[in-house]
Amino acid sequence: MKTPLISVIVPVYNEEKVLAATCARLRTVLLALGEPYEVLFVDDGSRDRTLDLLRDVAAEDSSVKVLALSRNFGQQVAITAGLEHCSGRTALLIDGDLQDPPELIPDMLALWRQGWDVVYGRRTARVGEKATKKTSSRIFYRLLRWVTDQDIPVDAGDFRLMDRKVVDALVAMKEQSKFYRGMVSWAGFRQTPIEFVREARAAGETKFTWRKMVKLAADGIISFSVKPLRIATWLGTAVSIASFAGLVWVLVRTTIGSETAPGWASLAVIDLFFSGVILILIGVLGEYIGRIFEQSRGRPLYFLQERIGFDEKPDRAASEEERT
Ligand code: UDP
Ligand code: MG
């Protein structure tokens, strides 16, 4: 088969409600290109009918491929699987809920043809998302920009078109905690934004729980910066200087003055304050050490349960057939 012009990578997790609409809209846009393409769905361990629906779609449409992960690994890992298995001259990362408009694909490809290696979507507005989500995301992107020395674009998600050489660069980056919007900036190449309005979800609910968002934010900050460690050092120094001044003050008051006040309140306050500071700093250290541990263990990031629509058969296909 001819090399596809574009591989569209769609991570999906429990998206049965929106999948049909997504497939239809992608198909319309991609067929209009008049070039070979592939759509690579990565099923991130869905518990609903997502995988069954994908099986049907792939059976009817030879340009649709499906990778099913062995369990829910998270969106960034699902993207990893997609990048490792795509074959196009360009790859597009897009959410499966139609919040990123597929209609932008021709414009993105036009920019790629002009010589840009990365065309990333920058949302000028977000429709139908909760104020808490918008605010937390705003704060996060500013914080991220401040702690990292990387020029990570503000208000851009993972919606982006990348040249093959960028895809190869990303696949070569073997970190365990993936944070693609940062990794793409780090990799370099010629990058340009394209603006769009982020629509409301076409159907279903967000799959990003607070826990998943906090993990993504922590991965972004900790994998891209040692500034939290440096802040810990500075905070420790400032607190030490302040407490030394306090120590001198206490000594002077008790030796030269005639202070005999009980003083348990101030002691308790000081003790609690420092215990808090120390625990936070240990936590910061722990975050880094935990990531070193994960990296050194070097486990595969995901396992594949199934590959659908790929030409070549995986080695184990024969033994897999025996079982049924
Ligand atoms: N997703 C995934 N694995 C997860 C969570 C989400 O593959 O563990 C997919 C999800 O199906 C969607 C995309 O990642 O296609 C973005 O998720 P979602 O729309 O829920 O996030 P939000 O837009 O609310 O930030
Ligand atoms: Mg979404």
XYZ file of C-alpha atoms and ligand atoms in Angstrom:
350
model
C 0.000 0.000 0.000
C 1.107 3.545 -0.676
C 2.429 5.486 2.286
C -0.488 7.446 3.722
C -0.199 11.210 3.538
C -1.641 11.471 7.015
C -2.149 9.155 9.992
C -4.886 10.381 12.263
C -4.309 9.100 15.789
C -7.385 9.014 18.011
C -7.120 7.811 21.620
C -10.519 6.653 22.848
C -11.702 5.559 26.257
C -15.378 4.724 26.772
C -16.481 6.843 23.827
C -19.358 4.684 22.500
C -21.719 7.670 22.476
C -19.632 9.840 20.198
C -17.684 7.334 18.121
C -20.053 7.141 15.167
C -20.128 10.916 14.796
C -16.336 11.101 15.052
C -15.825 8.449 12.381
C -18.286 10.140 10.040
C -16.784 13.594 10.368
C -13.218 12.346 10.011
C -14.174 10.322 6.951
C -15.799 13.260 5.197
C -12.807 15.505 5.742
C -10.214 12.868 4.886
C -11.919 11.551 1.761
C -12.077 15.101 0.431
C -8.268 15.252 0.570
C -8.083 12.782 -2.294
C -4.910 11.247 -0.852
C -4.282 7.950 0.940
C -4.764 8.243 4.690
C -5.159 6.082 7.760
C -7.162 6.564 10.917
C -5.597 4.815 13.875
C -7.894 4.411 16.846
C -6.217 3.460 20.097
C -8.714 1.896 22.453
C -7.415 2.664 25.911
C -9.032 -0.268 27.695
C -12.622 0.883 27.254
C -15.232 -0.873 29.372
C -18.171 -0.015 27.138
C -18.893 -1.007 23.531
C -16.200 1.245 22.042
C -14.006 -1.636 20.879
C -16.921 -3.542 19.312
C -17.961 -0.439 17.417
C -14.391 0.090 16.257
C -14.253 -3.499 15.035
C -17.293 -2.853 12.845
C -15.857 0.379 11.489
C -12.538 -1.275 10.645
C -14.293 -4.174 8.915
C -16.012 -1.774 6.534
C -13.247 0.732 5.997
C -9.756 -0.457 5.126
C -8.207 2.888 6.066
C -9.277 2.419 9.689
C -6.924 0.579 12.029
C -7.397 -0.211 15.676
C -4.961 -0.897 18.473
C -6.550 -2.185 21.651
C -4.490 -1.731 24.790
C -4.646 -4.406 27.489
C -6.141 -1.979 30.030
C -6.637 1.721 30.648
C -3.176 3.282 30.561
C -4.144 6.915 30.106
C -4.367 9.204 27.110
C -0.656 9.984 26.833
C 0.251 6.292 26.700
C -2.504 5.672 24.150
C -0.953 8.410 22.009
C 2.410 6.672 22.398
C 0.971 3.446 21.010
C -0.509 5.366 18.096
C 2.735 7.141 17.263
C 4.674 3.878 17.398
C 2.310 2.187 14.945
C 1.470 4.920 12.472
C 2.963 4.937 9.009
C 1.938 8.261 7.480
C 4.171 11.044 6.201
C 2.447 13.172 8.806
C 0.589 12.294 12.005
C -2.301 14.150 13.572
C -3.205 13.815 17.251
C -6.876 14.443 17.848
C -9.329 13.765 20.674
C -12.109 11.297 19.998
C -14.880 13.555 21.260
C -14.888 16.101 18.409
C -13.683 18.910 20.656
C -10.876 19.383 18.167
C -12.491 20.078 14.791
C -11.348 17.655 12.030
C -12.321 20.324 9.490
C -9.039 22.042 10.310
C -7.035 19.180 8.785
C -6.774 20.652 5.240
C -5.491 23.967 6.632
C -3.003 22.159 8.826
C -1.755 20.134 5.877
C -1.430 23.326 3.845
C 0.840 24.787 6.540
C 2.826 21.531 6.601
C 3.263 21.778 2.819
C 4.614 25.288 3.319
C 7.419 23.718 5.340
C 6.181 23.733 8.935
C 7.022 20.527 10.810
C 4.522 20.979 13.637
C 1.165 22.705 13.318
C -0.455 22.900 16.737
C -3.990 23.939 17.525
C -4.296 26.916 19.826
C -7.714 27.336 21.356
C -8.933 30.905 21.338
C -12.075 29.992 23.249
C -13.515 26.946 24.919
C -17.202 26.314 24.600
C -19.225 24.265 27.048
C -16.504 23.471 29.535
C -16.827 24.110 33.235
C -15.362 27.326 34.648
C -13.288 25.271 37.099
C -11.711 23.351 34.237
C -10.940 26.477 32.248
C -9.469 28.247 35.258
C -7.379 25.299 36.412
C -6.105 24.825 32.889
C -5.235 28.523 32.571
C -3.307 28.473 35.828
C -1.582 25.232 34.897
C -0.291 26.489 31.552
C 1.049 29.710 33.107
C 2.678 27.761 35.943
C 4.180 25.319 33.482
C 5.595 28.142 31.426
C 7.113 29.671 34.525
C 8.736 26.532 35.960
C 10.038 25.096 32.707
C 12.551 26.835 30.566
C 10.825 25.237 27.614
C 8.724 27.350 25.326
C 5.592 25.232 25.731
C 2.717 27.030 23.991
C -0.014 28.257 26.305
C -3.573 26.970 25.751
C -2.621 24.254 23.305
C -3.629 20.669 23.930
C -2.373 17.665 22.032
C -4.262 18.568 18.848
C -1.420 18.906 16.357
C -0.125 17.781 12.988
C 3.470 16.596 12.890
C 5.905 15.717 10.169
C 7.331 12.189 10.092
C 10.679 13.391 11.444
C 8.935 14.819 14.514
C 7.067 11.537 15.014
C 10.351 9.636 14.826
C 11.877 12.052 17.329
C 9.000 11.525 19.758
C 9.193 7.749 19.426
C 12.917 7.970 20.181
C 12.258 9.818 23.453
C 12.065 6.959 25.896
C 10.743 8.647 28.999
C 8.149 6.780 31.035
C 6.081 9.828 32.046
C 4.933 11.199 28.731
C 3.792 14.757 28.283
C 3.559 15.237 24.562
C 2.809 18.947 24.390
C 6.087 19.532 26.238
C 8.056 16.879 24.389
C 7.107 18.332 21.016
C 8.364 21.765 22.091
C 11.544 20.236 23.433
C 12.177 18.324 20.215
C 12.311 21.597 18.288
C 11.719 21.737 14.509
C 9.655 24.433 12.858
C 6.419 24.948 14.776
C 3.458 27.154 14.069
C 0.057 27.613 15.718
C -3.319 27.456 14.077
C -6.194 28.983 15.992
C -9.521 27.319 16.664
C -12.474 27.399 18.989
C -12.659 24.341 21.198
C -16.205 23.065 20.923
C -18.149 21.291 23.611
C -17.960 17.513 23.673
C -20.222 16.079 20.964
C -21.537 13.441 23.410
C -20.582 11.656 26.605
C -18.690 13.023 29.580
C -15.082 13.985 30.080
C -12.825 11.012 30.750
C -10.383 13.209 32.589
C -11.031 12.850 36.283
C -9.342 15.264 38.664
C -6.877 12.536 39.478
C -5.890 12.151 35.829
C -5.568 15.909 35.426
C -3.348 16.242 38.488
C -1.162 13.387 37.239
C -0.813 15.003 33.822
C 0.030 18.359 35.409
C 2.613 16.755 37.708
C 4.146 14.860 34.785
C 4.331 18.070 32.799
C 6.031 20.045 35.516
C 8.290 17.398 36.992
C 9.440 15.850 33.727
C 10.328 19.224 32.310
C 11.874 21.078 35.174
C 13.997 20.772 38.282
C 12.686 24.120 39.457
C 10.515 22.582 42.214
C 13.725 21.145 43.688
C 15.364 24.527 43.430
C 12.349 26.191 45.022
C 12.697 23.674 47.834
C 16.312 24.739 48.328
C 15.439 28.421 48.338
C 12.513 27.933 50.651
C 14.706 25.898 52.996
C 17.353 28.626 52.990
C 14.853 31.415 53.609
C 13.215 29.513 56.440
C 16.610 28.702 57.994
C 17.660 32.347 57.948
C 14.361 33.438 59.476
C 14.551 30.784 62.170
C 18.148 31.709 62.983
C 17.047 35.311 63.515
C 14.251 34.012 65.693
C 16.734 31.934 67.676
C 18.946 34.937 68.383
C 15.909 36.927 69.436
C 14.763 34.213 71.850
C 18.257 33.840 73.364
C 18.626 37.563 73.900
C 15.214 37.825 75.501
C 15.776 34.942 77.913
C 19.361 35.740 78.936
C 19.429 39.547 79.031
C 15.749 40.201 79.588
C 13.646 38.609 82.285
C 11.225 36.713 80.076
C 9.610 33.782 81.846
C 6.441 33.476 79.811
C 5.213 29.876 79.222
C 5.628 30.195 75.440
C 4.034 26.910 74.475
C 1.850 28.578 71.841
C 4.778 29.981 69.913
C 6.605 26.673 70.198
C 3.631 24.769 68.884
C 3.187 27.168 65.986
C 6.847 26.997 65.034
C 6.901 23.224 65.285
C 3.796 22.785 63.157
C 5.026 25.239 60.569
C 8.375 23.542 60.130
C 6.908 20.056 60.123
C 4.656 21.181 57.287
C 7.481 22.710 55.293
C 9.661 19.646 55.759
C 6.904 17.249 54.718
C 6.189 19.253 51.569
C 9.865 19.267 50.642
C 10.134 15.523 51.226
C 7.098 15.138 48.985
C 8.791 17.108 46.212
C 11.891 14.933 46.516
C 9.680 11.850 46.509
C 8.042 12.867 43.228
C 11.408 12.995 41.513
C 12.692 9.813 43.137
C 9.503 7.991 42.176
C 10.034 8.946 38.571
C 13.651 7.848 38.672
C 12.399 4.523 40.025
C 9.868 4.126 37.241
C 12.389 5.062 34.605
C 14.989 2.633 35.977
C 12.473 -0.196 36.041
C 12.040 0.438 32.334
C 8.785 -1.445 31.911
C 7.014 -1.355 28.574
C 4.541 1.513 28.614
C 1.617 -0.589 27.437
C 0.602 -3.998 26.152
C -1.500 -4.664 23.086
C -4.548 -6.835 23.408
C -5.425 -6.737 19.743
C -4.442 -5.178 16.415
C -7.151 -4.747 13.837
C -6.764 -3.739 10.225
C -2.965 -3.933 10.043
C -1.523 -5.623 6.964
C 1.210 -7.665 8.521
C 0.264 -10.167 11.170
C 2.054 -10.099 14.508
C 4.201 -13.152 15.253
C 1.872 -14.517 17.832
C -1.136 -14.439 15.548
C -0.877 -18.173 14.817
C -0.903 -19.236 18.448
C -3.692 -16.766 19.080
C -5.826 -18.559 16.506
C -5.195 -21.925 18.112
C -6.888 -20.799 21.250
C -10.274 -20.257 19.660
N -8.770 9.316 26.858
C -8.009 8.143 26.835
N -7.667 7.556 28.026
C -8.031 8.080 29.242
C -8.756 9.297 29.245
C -9.101 9.887 28.036
O -7.684 7.630 25.773
O -7.700 7.499 30.259
C -9.148 9.948 25.575
C -10.620 10.288 25.463
O -11.372 9.186 24.987
C -10.615 11.429 24.486
C -9.286 12.123 24.771
O -8.489 11.172 25.477
O -10.598 10.992 23.143
C -9.490 13.375 25.616
O -10.225 13.052 26.769
P -11.432 13.930 27.301
O -12.206 14.490 26.182
O -12.176 13.118 28.297
O -10.641 15.079 28.059
P -11.037 16.620 28.126
O -11.317 17.071 26.735
O -12.240 16.669 28.991
O -9.833 17.253 28.734
Mg -12.602 16.233 25.475
